[in-house]
XYZ file of C-alpha atoms in Angstrom:
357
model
C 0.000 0.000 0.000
C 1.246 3.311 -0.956
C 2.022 6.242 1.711
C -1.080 8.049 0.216
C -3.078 5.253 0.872
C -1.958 4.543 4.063
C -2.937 8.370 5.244
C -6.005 8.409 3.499
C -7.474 4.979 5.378
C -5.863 6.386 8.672
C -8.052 9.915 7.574
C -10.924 7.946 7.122
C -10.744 5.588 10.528
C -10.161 9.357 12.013
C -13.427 10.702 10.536
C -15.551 7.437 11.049
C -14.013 8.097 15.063
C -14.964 11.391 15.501
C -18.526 11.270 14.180
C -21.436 10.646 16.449
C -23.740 7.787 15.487
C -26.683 8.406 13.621
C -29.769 7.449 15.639
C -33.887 8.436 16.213
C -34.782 11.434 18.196
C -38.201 11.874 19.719
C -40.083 14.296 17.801
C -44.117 13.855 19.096
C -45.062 12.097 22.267
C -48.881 11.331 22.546
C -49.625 9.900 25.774
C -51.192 10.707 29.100
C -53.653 13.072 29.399
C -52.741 15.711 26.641
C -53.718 12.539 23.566
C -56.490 13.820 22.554
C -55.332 17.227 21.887
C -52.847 16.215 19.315
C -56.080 14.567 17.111
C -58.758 15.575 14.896
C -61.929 13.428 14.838
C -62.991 13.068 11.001
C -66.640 12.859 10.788
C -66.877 12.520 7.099
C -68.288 9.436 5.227
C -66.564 6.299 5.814
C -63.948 5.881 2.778
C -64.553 2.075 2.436
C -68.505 1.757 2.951
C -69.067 0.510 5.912
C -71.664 0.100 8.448
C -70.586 3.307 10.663
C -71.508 6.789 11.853
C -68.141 8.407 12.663
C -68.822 11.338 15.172
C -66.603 14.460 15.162
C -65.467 16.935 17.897
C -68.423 18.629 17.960
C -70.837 15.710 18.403
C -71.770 15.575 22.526
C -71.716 11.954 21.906
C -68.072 12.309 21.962
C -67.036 12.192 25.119
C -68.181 8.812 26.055
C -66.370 6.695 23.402
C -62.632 9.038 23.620
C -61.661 9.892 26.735
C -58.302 9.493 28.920
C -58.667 7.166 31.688
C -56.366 8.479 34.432
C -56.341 5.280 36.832
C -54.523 3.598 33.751
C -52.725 6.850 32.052
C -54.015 5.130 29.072
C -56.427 6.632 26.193
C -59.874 4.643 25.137
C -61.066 5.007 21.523
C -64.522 3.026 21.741
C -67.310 1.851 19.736
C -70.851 1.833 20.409
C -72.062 -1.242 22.131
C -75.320 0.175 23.928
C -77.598 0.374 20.676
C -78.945 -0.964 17.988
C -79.479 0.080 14.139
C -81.149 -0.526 11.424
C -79.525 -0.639 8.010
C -81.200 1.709 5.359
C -81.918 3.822 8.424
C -79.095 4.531 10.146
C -75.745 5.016 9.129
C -73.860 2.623 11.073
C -72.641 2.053 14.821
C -71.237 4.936 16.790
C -67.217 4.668 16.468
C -64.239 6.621 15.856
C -61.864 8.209 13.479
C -59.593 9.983 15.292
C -56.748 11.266 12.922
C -52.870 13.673 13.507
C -53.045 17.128 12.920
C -49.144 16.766 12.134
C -48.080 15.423 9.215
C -45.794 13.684 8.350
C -42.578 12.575 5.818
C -40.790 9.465 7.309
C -40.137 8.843 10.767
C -40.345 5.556 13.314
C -43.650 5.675 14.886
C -44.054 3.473 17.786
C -47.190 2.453 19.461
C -47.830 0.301 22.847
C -51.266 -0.421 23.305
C -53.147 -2.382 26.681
C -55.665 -3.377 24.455
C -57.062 -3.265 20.346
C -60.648 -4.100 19.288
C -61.108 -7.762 19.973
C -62.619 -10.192 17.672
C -66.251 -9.546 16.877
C -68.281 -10.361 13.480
C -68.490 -7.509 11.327
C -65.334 -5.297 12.776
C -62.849 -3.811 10.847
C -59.889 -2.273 13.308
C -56.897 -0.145 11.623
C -53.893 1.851 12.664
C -52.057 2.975 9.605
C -50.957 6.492 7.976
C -51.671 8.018 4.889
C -52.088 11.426 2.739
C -55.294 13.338 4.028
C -56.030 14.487 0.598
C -53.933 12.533 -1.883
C -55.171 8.909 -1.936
C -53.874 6.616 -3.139
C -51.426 8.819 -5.037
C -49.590 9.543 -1.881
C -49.458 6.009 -0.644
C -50.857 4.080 2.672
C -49.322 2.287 5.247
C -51.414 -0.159 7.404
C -49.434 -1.549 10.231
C -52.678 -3.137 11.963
C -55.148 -4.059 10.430
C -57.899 -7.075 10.090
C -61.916 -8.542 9.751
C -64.336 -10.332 12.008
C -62.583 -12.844 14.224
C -58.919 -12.779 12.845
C -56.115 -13.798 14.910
C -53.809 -11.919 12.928
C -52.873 -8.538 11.845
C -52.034 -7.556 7.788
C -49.265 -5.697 7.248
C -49.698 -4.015 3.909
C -48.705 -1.160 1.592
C -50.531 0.361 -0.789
C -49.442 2.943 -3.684
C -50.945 4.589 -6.487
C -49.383 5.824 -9.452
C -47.710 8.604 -9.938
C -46.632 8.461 -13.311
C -48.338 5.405 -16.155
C -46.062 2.566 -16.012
C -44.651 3.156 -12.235
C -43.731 0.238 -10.347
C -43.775 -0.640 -6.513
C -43.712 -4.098 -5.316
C -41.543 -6.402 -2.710
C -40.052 -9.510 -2.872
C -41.248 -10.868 0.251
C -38.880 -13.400 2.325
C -35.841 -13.631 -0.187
C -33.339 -15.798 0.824
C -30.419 -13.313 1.100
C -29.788 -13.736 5.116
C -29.499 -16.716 7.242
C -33.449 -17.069 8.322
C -34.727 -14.474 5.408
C -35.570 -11.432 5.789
C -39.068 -10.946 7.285
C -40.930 -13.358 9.756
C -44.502 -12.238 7.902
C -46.082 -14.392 5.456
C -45.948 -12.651 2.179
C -48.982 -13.083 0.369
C -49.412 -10.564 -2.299
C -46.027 -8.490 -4.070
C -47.558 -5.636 -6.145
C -48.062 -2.509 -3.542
C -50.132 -0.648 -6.428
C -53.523 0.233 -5.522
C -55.279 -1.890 -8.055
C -52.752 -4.259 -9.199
C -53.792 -7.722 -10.292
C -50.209 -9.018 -11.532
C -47.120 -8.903 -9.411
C -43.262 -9.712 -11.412
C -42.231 -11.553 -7.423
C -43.455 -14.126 -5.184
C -47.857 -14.835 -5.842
C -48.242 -13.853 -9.893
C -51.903 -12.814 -9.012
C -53.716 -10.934 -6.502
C -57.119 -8.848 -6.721
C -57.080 -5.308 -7.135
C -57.132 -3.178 -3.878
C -55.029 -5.866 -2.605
C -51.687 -4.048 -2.407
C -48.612 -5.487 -1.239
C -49.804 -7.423 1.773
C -47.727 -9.485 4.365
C -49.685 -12.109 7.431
C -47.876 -11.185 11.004
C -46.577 -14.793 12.144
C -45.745 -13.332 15.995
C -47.735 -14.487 18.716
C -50.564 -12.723 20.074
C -50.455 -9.849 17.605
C -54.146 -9.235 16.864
C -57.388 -8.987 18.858
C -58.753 -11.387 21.852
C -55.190 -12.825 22.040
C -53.386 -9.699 21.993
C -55.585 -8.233 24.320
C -55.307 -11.737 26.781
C -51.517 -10.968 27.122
C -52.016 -7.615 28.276
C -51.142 -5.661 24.494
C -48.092 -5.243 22.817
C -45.927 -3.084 20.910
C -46.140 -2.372 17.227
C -43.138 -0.172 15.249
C -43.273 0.942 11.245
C -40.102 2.491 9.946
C -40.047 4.524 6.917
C -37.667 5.932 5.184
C -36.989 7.421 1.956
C -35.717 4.069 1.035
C -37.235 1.886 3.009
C -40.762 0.948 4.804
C -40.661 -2.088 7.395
C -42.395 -3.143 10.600
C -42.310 -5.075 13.937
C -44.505 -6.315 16.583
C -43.925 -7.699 19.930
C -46.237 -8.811 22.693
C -46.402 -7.430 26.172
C -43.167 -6.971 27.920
C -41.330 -8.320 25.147
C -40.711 -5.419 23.147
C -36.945 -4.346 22.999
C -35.568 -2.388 25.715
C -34.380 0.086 23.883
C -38.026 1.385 23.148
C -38.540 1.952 26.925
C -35.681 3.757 27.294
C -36.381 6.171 24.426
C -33.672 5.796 22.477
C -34.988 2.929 19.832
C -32.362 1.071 17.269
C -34.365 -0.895 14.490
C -30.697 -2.223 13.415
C -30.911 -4.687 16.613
C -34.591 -5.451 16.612
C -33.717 -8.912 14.291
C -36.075 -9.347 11.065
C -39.171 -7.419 10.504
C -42.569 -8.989 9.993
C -42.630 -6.929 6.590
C -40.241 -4.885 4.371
C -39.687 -3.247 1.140
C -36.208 -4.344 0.807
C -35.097 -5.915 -1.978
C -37.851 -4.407 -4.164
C -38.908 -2.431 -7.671
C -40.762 0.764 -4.988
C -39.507 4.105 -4.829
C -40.769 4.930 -1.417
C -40.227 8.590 -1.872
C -41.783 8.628 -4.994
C -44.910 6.736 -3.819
C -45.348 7.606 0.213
C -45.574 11.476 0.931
C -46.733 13.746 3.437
C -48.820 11.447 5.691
C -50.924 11.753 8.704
C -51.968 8.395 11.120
C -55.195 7.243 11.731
C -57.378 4.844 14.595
C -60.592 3.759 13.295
C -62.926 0.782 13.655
C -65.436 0.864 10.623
C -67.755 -2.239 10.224
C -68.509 -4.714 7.591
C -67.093 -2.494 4.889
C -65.790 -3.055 1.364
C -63.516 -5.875 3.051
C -65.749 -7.263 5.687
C -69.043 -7.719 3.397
C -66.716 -9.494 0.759
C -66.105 -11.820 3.172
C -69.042 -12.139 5.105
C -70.724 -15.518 4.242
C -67.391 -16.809 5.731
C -68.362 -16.133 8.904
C -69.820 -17.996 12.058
C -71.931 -15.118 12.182
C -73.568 -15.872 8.913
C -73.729 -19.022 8.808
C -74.863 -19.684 11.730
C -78.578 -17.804 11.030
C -78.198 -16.842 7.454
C -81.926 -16.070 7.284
C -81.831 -13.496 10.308
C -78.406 -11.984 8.953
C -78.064 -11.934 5.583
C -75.546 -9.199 5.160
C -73.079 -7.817 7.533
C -75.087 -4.651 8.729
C -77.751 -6.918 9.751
C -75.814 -8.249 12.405
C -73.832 -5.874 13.337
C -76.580 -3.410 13.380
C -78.653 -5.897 16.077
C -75.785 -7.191 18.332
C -74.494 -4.253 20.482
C -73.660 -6.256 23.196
C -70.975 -7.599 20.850
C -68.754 -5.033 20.476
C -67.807 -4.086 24.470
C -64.415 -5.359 23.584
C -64.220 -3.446 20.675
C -61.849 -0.481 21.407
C -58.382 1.071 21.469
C -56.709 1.284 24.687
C -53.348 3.417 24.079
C -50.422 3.640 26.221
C -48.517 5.869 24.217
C -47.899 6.636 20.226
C -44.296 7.890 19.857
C -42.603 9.411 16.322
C -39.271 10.044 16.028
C -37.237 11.611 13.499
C -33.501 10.391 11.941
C -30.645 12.383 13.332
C -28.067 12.666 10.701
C -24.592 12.307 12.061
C -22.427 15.303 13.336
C -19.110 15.682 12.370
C -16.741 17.054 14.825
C -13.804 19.570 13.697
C -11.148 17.190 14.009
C -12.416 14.634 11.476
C -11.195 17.253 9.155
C -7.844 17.179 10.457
């Protein structure tokens, strides 16, 4: 090796030596009493059809489905479970939509939840993040999300196009590392919004589908999460790359109670983008994140003749809103119980003066 070399690899070591570490910072904390203040409850039309009368900040209804329960320092999204409805009547059952003010372009958002809407026929629970005005152009993320009595959550991307002839879509569990590269089930590739073809994994899928991967962890959806006291559940994005985690109660790395969070040591992801044709910054911009527990739905009436529900009295319940519309008592474990939502921001490194030396 020449002398130049030599003092160029020793600058280098010298630089890597004096700069700090590149790591997350917190940038919103929504916990304890203050939750609330930090969303905006969308009253509009539910976006996917379903069986549901979302009630806004103005609605005196409010107050008895969100509200902060001190004894637990936790916050309660609920559903109705008191009434009943008729379809062609009334919209749907009471629930909530409660959406950021802040937007949003990449971060890691970490939630801990005590407790997500347990398995009932007919409900449709999501946390996820998308564009408030620019769907599906400006992409979604849902990091939980599932129908009726699923034990499982989907993790799943959708994107729209920007341009004719974009692309987005993942490879799923490639073979590249030692036990792959996601614990999730991959079941559909193509992350465009109406996609039927994918060039990885599945060649087929139905449009709306998106790129769509089955959490394999235990306990990480409805009755059972909720039996294990909750869990933790972390989506990274970044503008080249969108993956998440989840982890039951008291399981979840240390590192996220101590604040200072390190997806580089939380082992594989259920889902990621790595490896894939997706832009991410092309395709996921400007987001805000949602709760919401709709009913029956575009999703849940496709599916419901699948159900116990159904088939057990197909006469009495015919479609979705039938039942869900007459069985109030059904849906007292349907509701969010939030111990804290966290987003935090990359910190680029910072070079100190002597790396320059």
């Amino acid at each position: 090796m020449s002398a130049s070399l030599v003092f160029k690899a020793g600058a280098l070591a010298l630089a890597c030596a004096s700069t700090a570490a590149a790591s997350y910072v917190i940038k919103d904390d929504f916990s304890g009493s203050t939750f609330f203040d930090n969303f905006y409850f969308n009253d509009t039309l539910d976006p996917t059809h379903g069986f549901v009368e979302y009630i806004g900040a103005g609605d005196s209804r409010l107050s008895s489905l969100a509200y902060y329960d001190p004894s637990t320092n936790t916050s309660i999204m609920r559903v109705d479970s008191t009434k009943t409805y008729t379809p062609g009547v009334d919209l749907g059952r009471l629930s909530i939509r409660a959406q950021t003010n802040n937007v949003y372009q990449y971060g890691l958002f970490i939630l801990d939840l005590a407790h997500m809407p347990g398995g009932a026929c007919g409900s449709w629970p999501a946390f996820w993040t998308t564009s408030n005005d620019h769907w599906p152009e400006q992409g979604e993320i849902d990091i939980i999300e599932n129908v009726n009595f699923a034990t499982y959550s989907e993790e799943t991307l959708h994107a729209g196009p920007t341009f004719p002839g974009d692309l987005c879509e993942v490879v799923g569990n490639v073979n590249t590392l030692p036990n792959g590269q996601q614990t999730g089930m991959q079941t559909s590739y193509n992350c465009m919004w109406n996609a039927t073809t994918s060039d990885y994994g599945s060649k087929t899928q139905y449009s709306g589908q998106g790129c769509s991967a089955n959490n394999n962890n235990a306990n990480n959806f409805g009755s059972d999460f909720n039996l294990v006291g909750g869990g933790v559940y972390a989506m990274e994005w970044s503008d080249e790359i969108i993956q998440m985690w989840s982890w039951q109660n008291g399981l979840a790395p240390g590192d996220i109670a101590n604040g200072t969070p390190d997806p580089t040591t939380w082992g594989n992801p259920i889902f990621t983008t790595w490896g894939g044709n997706c832009d991410i910054a092309r395709h996921f911009i400007d987001h805000i994140v949602i709760f919401d527990t709709t009913f029956c739905g575009d999703w849940g009436n496709a599916v419901w003749e699948s159900t116990t529900c159904y088939q057990n009295d197909p006469v009495k319940y015919p479609t979705c809103a039938d039942y869900v519309g007459a069985n109030p008592t059904d849906y007292a474990e349907t509701y969010w119980e939030v111990r804290s939502l966290k987003v935090y921001e990359f910190q680029n490194p910072v070079v100190s003066s002597t790396s320059t030396t």
